Amino acid sequence: MRIEKTDFEGLLRIFPEVHRDDRGLFAELWQAARYEDLWPELSFVQDNFSVSKKGTLRGLHFQKKHPQGKLITVLEGEIFDVALDLRPSSKTFGRVYTVSLSADDLSQVYIPEGMAHGFLTLSPVARVFYRCTDFYYPDDEAGILFSDANLGIRWPEVGELTVSEKDRRAQTFFEWRQSVGL
Ligand SMILES: Cc1cn([C@H]2C[C@H](O)[C@@H](COP(=O)(O)OP(=O)(O)O[C@H]3O[C@H](C)C(=O)[C@H](O)[C@H]3O)O2)c(=O)[nH]c1=O
């Protein structure tokens, strides 16, 4: 297993070892002891799973008072994953991290608490499994508009998008900053 740091504090790329043989494959997607030195205090309390057809865009979502760290693995297909840094003290505040994640190598991204998260489905189907460091609090959820031109997210061209009404009506990054006095 290989772990790569990124320019974003706490945001990591993880490449689990994939054991392949004539039956198929086996991989450990999480093994607490192995990450102890990296994340001594990290613990997951909720596992999520979503299935999306090509062109489905979910996000950018975050929880205000109960931020969630997310360890994301694509179990089938491929997604274009996006994280927006909402941490005012971060040197990458307001910057966006993007990465394509595929079931082909089961590579993961850990998005730390304090970032908004979303993804675009690139394959006919994407089955996304992610572990969260806090519970879901629906009343605490918020979003940032995925198409906010000021964020400069270069979403891949996949044809027609499928986006929830909630996500289409999300606030821009500037509106969010104004709402929290930043
Ligand atoms: C997030 C969540 C949702 N739900 C229920 C609420 C709705 O009835 C249904 C779909 O929820 P939503 O449209 O918010 O699902 P996504 O658009 O995939 O939301 C996720 O999108 C981006 C990619 C994220 O990173 C977040 O984990 C999460 O916000 O599942 C739950 O029961 N528990 C949950 O933790």
Short mmCIF file of C-alpha atoms and ligand atoms in Angstrom, two decimals:
data_model
loop_
_atom_site.label_atom_id
_atom_site.label_comp_id
_atom_site.label_asym_id
_atom_site.label_seq_id
_atom_site.Cartn_x
_atom_site.Cartn_y
_atom_site.Cartn_z
CA MET A 1 0.00 0.00 0.00
CA ARG A 2 1.34 3.42 -0.99
CA ILE A 3 0.20 6.78 0.38
CA GLU A 4 0.83 10.09 -1.35
CA LYS A 5 0.42 13.48 0.29
CA THR A 6 -0.96 16.35 -1.76
CA ASP A 7 -0.70 20.14 -1.64
CA PHE A 8 -3.88 20.07 0.48
CA GLU A 9 -3.25 19.53 4.20
CA GLY A 10 -4.62 16.12 5.23
CA LEU A 11 -5.84 15.19 1.74
CA LEU A 12 -4.19 11.94 0.72
CA ARG A 13 -4.09 9.57 -2.19
CA ILE A 14 -3.94 5.92 -1.17
CA PHE A 15 -3.04 2.98 -3.41
CA PRO A 16 -4.03 -0.30 -1.71
CA GLU A 17 -2.13 -3.43 -2.68
CA VAL A 18 -4.34 -5.40 -5.08
CA HIS A 19 -3.69 -9.17 -5.03
CA ARG A 20 -4.73 -10.64 -8.37
CA ASP A 21 -4.93 -14.30 -9.34
CA ASP A 22 -6.88 -16.49 -11.73
CA ARG A 23 -9.99 -16.14 -9.47
CA GLY A 24 -10.00 -12.36 -9.52
CA LEU A 25 -8.60 -10.02 -6.87
CA PHE A 26 -8.36 -9.20 -3.15
CA ALA A 27 -7.53 -5.88 -1.51
CA GLU A 28 -7.61 -4.45 2.00
CA LEU A 29 -9.47 -1.14 1.64
CA TRP A 30 -8.82 -0.05 5.21
CA GLN A 31 -6.53 -1.41 7.94
CA ALA A 32 -6.38 0.84 10.99
CA ALA A 33 -3.01 -0.35 12.35
CA ARG A 34 -1.34 0.41 9.03
CA TYR A 35 -2.51 4.01 9.13
CA GLU A 36 -1.87 4.55 12.83
CA ASP A 37 1.22 6.69 12.39
CA LEU A 38 -0.49 8.74 9.71
CA TRP A 39 -3.89 9.17 11.33
CA PRO A 40 -3.59 8.14 15.00
CA GLU A 41 -6.93 9.74 15.87
CA LEU A 42 -8.80 8.77 12.70
CA SER A 43 -11.92 6.66 13.12
CA PHE A 44 -14.87 6.00 10.83
CA VAL A 45 -18.40 5.89 12.19
CA GLN A 46 -20.48 5.58 9.00
CA ASP A 47 -20.07 3.84 5.67
CA ASN A 48 -21.89 5.19 2.60
CA PHE A 49 -22.55 3.61 -0.77
CA SER A 50 -23.98 5.24 -3.88
CA VAL A 51 -24.64 4.03 -7.40
CA SER A 52 -24.72 6.54 -10.24
CA LYS A 53 -25.26 6.37 -13.97
CA LYS A 54 -22.95 8.19 -16.38
CA GLY A 55 -23.30 11.96 -16.19
CA THR A 56 -24.60 11.95 -12.61
CA LEU A 57 -23.00 14.77 -10.65
CA ARG A 58 -23.36 14.77 -6.86
CA GLY A 59 -22.14 17.69 -4.78
CA LEU A 60 -20.45 19.82 -3.71
CA HIS A 61 -21.61 18.90 -0.21
CA PHE A 62 -20.38 19.45 3.34
CA GLN A 63 -21.72 19.47 6.89
CA LYS A 64 -21.28 22.74 8.79
CA LYS A 65 -21.07 21.80 12.47
CA HIS A 66 -20.35 18.09 11.92
CA PRO A 67 -17.73 18.00 9.15
CA GLN A 68 -16.98 14.56 7.74
CA GLY A 69 -13.65 13.20 6.64
CA LYS A 70 -14.24 10.72 3.77
CA LEU A 71 -12.20 7.77 2.55
CA ILE A 72 -13.51 7.20 -0.97
CA THR A 73 -13.19 4.03 -3.02
CA VAL A 74 -14.76 3.33 -6.41
CA LEU A 75 -15.87 -0.31 -6.48
CA GLU A 76 -17.12 -0.22 -10.08
CA GLY A 77 -16.54 2.27 -12.87
CA GLU A 78 -14.83 5.65 -12.72
CA ILE A 79 -15.56 9.08 -11.24
CA PHE A 80 -14.04 12.54 -11.43
CA ASP A 81 -13.74 13.42 -7.77
CA VAL A 82 -13.64 17.00 -6.48
CA ALA A 83 -12.84 18.52 -3.09
CA LEU A 84 -13.10 22.24 -2.28
CA ASP A 85 -11.10 23.53 0.68
CA LEU A 86 -13.42 25.44 3.04
CA ARG A 87 -10.93 25.69 5.91
CA PRO A 88 -10.28 29.43 6.47
CA SER A 89 -6.85 28.81 8.02
CA SER A 90 -5.75 26.51 5.21
CA LYS A 91 -3.12 27.71 2.72
CA THR A 92 -5.29 26.09 0.04
CA PHE A 93 -8.53 27.76 1.21
CA GLY A 94 -10.86 28.19 -1.77
CA ARG A 95 -8.79 25.89 -3.97
CA VAL A 96 -10.13 22.74 -5.58
CA TYR A 97 -8.48 19.32 -5.68
CA THR A 98 -9.57 16.98 -8.46
CA VAL A 99 -8.70 13.37 -9.23
CA SER A 100 -10.13 10.55 -11.31
CA LEU A 101 -10.79 7.43 -9.23
CA SER A 102 -11.33 4.06 -10.86
CA ALA A 103 -12.21 0.55 -9.74
CA ASP A 104 -9.40 -0.61 -12.04
CA ASP A 105 -6.77 0.01 -9.35
CA LEU A 106 -9.09 0.67 -6.35
CA SER A 107 -7.04 3.73 -5.59
CA GLN A 108 -8.57 5.96 -2.93
CA VAL A 109 -8.65 9.54 -1.81
CA TYR A 110 -9.03 10.66 1.80
CA ILE A 111 -10.75 14.03 1.98
CA PRO A 112 -10.27 15.63 5.41
CA GLU A 113 -12.96 17.35 7.45
CA GLY A 114 -13.60 20.91 6.32
CA MET A 115 -13.82 20.27 2.59
CA ALA A 116 -16.85 20.18 0.29
CA HIS A 117 -17.02 17.01 -1.79
CA GLY A 118 -18.58 15.98 -5.05
CA PHE A 119 -18.05 13.80 -8.08
CA LEU A 120 -19.05 13.32 -11.69
CA THR A 121 -19.71 9.82 -13.00
CA LEU A 122 -17.58 9.04 -16.04
CA SER A 123 -18.42 5.36 -16.63
CA PRO A 124 -21.83 3.84 -17.52
CA VAL A 125 -22.22 3.04 -13.81
CA ALA A 126 -20.15 4.08 -10.78
CA ARG A 127 -20.47 2.32 -7.44
CA VAL A 128 -18.85 4.50 -4.80
CA PHE A 129 -18.14 3.36 -1.24
CA TYR A 130 -16.94 5.86 1.32
CA ARG A 131 -16.19 5.78 5.02
CA CYS A 132 -17.04 8.89 7.07
CA THR A 133 -15.55 10.26 10.29
CA ASP A 134 -18.89 11.64 11.50
CA PHE A 135 -22.56 10.81 11.14
CA TYR A 136 -25.02 12.23 8.65
CA TYR A 137 -26.85 15.24 10.01
CA PRO A 138 -29.35 16.24 7.30
CA ASP A 139 -30.15 19.57 8.98
CA ASP A 140 -26.45 20.37 9.07
CA GLU A 141 -25.88 19.74 5.36
CA ALA A 142 -24.90 22.51 2.94
CA GLY A 143 -23.70 22.78 -0.62
CA ILE A 144 -21.61 24.85 -3.01
CA LEU A 145 -22.67 25.19 -6.65
CA PHE A 146 -20.73 22.69 -8.75
CA SER A 147 -20.78 25.01 -11.78
CA ASP A 148 -19.55 28.11 -9.92
CA ALA A 149 -17.23 29.61 -12.55
CA ASN A 150 -15.06 31.19 -9.84
CA LEU A 151 -14.01 27.75 -8.63
CA GLY A 152 -12.57 26.92 -12.05
CA ILE A 153 -13.53 23.23 -11.87
CA ARG A 154 -12.88 21.71 -15.28
CA TRP A 155 -15.51 18.97 -15.22
CA PRO A 156 -14.87 16.39 -17.97
CA GLU A 157 -17.29 16.46 -20.88
CA VAL A 158 -19.66 13.49 -20.51
CA GLY A 159 -22.74 14.71 -22.33
CA GLU A 160 -26.02 15.24 -20.46
CA LEU A 161 -25.69 15.86 -16.71
CA THR A 162 -28.02 14.43 -14.08
CA VAL A 163 -28.00 16.70 -11.03
CA SER A 164 -30.45 16.91 -8.10
CA GLU A 165 -32.59 20.01 -7.77
CA LYS A 166 -30.91 20.63 -4.42
CA ASP A 167 -27.49 20.72 -6.09
CA ARG A 168 -28.66 22.91 -8.97
CA ARG A 169 -29.88 25.48 -6.43
CA ALA A 170 -26.74 25.49 -4.27
CA GLN A 171 -25.04 28.76 -3.26
CA THR A 172 -21.86 29.95 -4.93
CA PHE A 173 -18.58 29.93 -3.05
CA PHE A 174 -18.77 33.73 -2.75
CA GLU A 175 -22.30 33.56 -1.33
CA TRP A 176 -21.13 30.97 1.20
CA ARG A 177 -18.19 33.17 2.23
CA GLN A 178 -20.54 36.10 2.71
CA SER A 179 -22.92 33.94 4.77
CA VAL A 180 -20.15 32.94 7.18
CA GLY A 181 -18.40 36.33 7.22
CA LEU A 182 -15.22 35.24 5.45
C1 LIG B 1 -25.62 11.67 2.47
C2 LIG B 1 -26.71 10.81 3.03
C3 LIG B 1 -27.95 10.74 2.41
N1 LIG B 1 -28.92 9.95 2.94
C4 LIG B 1 -30.21 9.88 2.25
C5 LIG B 1 -30.91 11.21 2.06
C6 LIG B 1 -31.64 11.05 0.75
O1 LIG B 1 -32.90 10.42 0.98
C7 LIG B 1 -30.78 10.07 -0.05
C8 LIG B 1 -29.89 10.75 -1.06
O2 LIG B 1 -29.20 11.79 -0.39
P1 LIG B 1 -28.37 12.85 -1.24
O3 LIG B 1 -29.14 13.29 -2.42
O4 LIG B 1 -27.88 13.91 -0.26
O5 LIG B 1 -27.14 11.94 -1.72
P2 LIG B 1 -25.82 12.49 -2.44
O6 LIG B 1 -26.15 13.58 -3.40
O7 LIG B 1 -25.11 11.30 -2.93
O8 LIG B 1 -25.00 13.11 -1.24
C9 LIG B 1 -23.64 12.82 -1.05
O9 LIG B 1 -22.96 13.50 -2.07
C10 LIG B 1 -21.59 13.79 -1.89
C11 LIG B 1 -20.82 13.05 -2.96
C12 LIG B 1 -21.02 13.56 -0.57
O10 LIG B 1 -19.81 13.58 -0.40
C13 LIG B 1 -21.88 13.36 0.60
O11 LIG B 1 -21.48 12.16 1.24
C14 LIG B 1 -23.31 13.30 0.35
O12 LIG B 1 -23.83 14.60 0.53
O13 LIG B 1 -29.97 9.39 0.93
C15 LIG B 1 -28.72 9.20 4.08
O14 LIG B 1 -29.62 8.47 4.54
N2 LIG B 1 -27.51 9.27 4.71
C16 LIG B 1 -26.49 10.05 4.22
O15 LIG B 1 -25.39 10.06 4.82
#
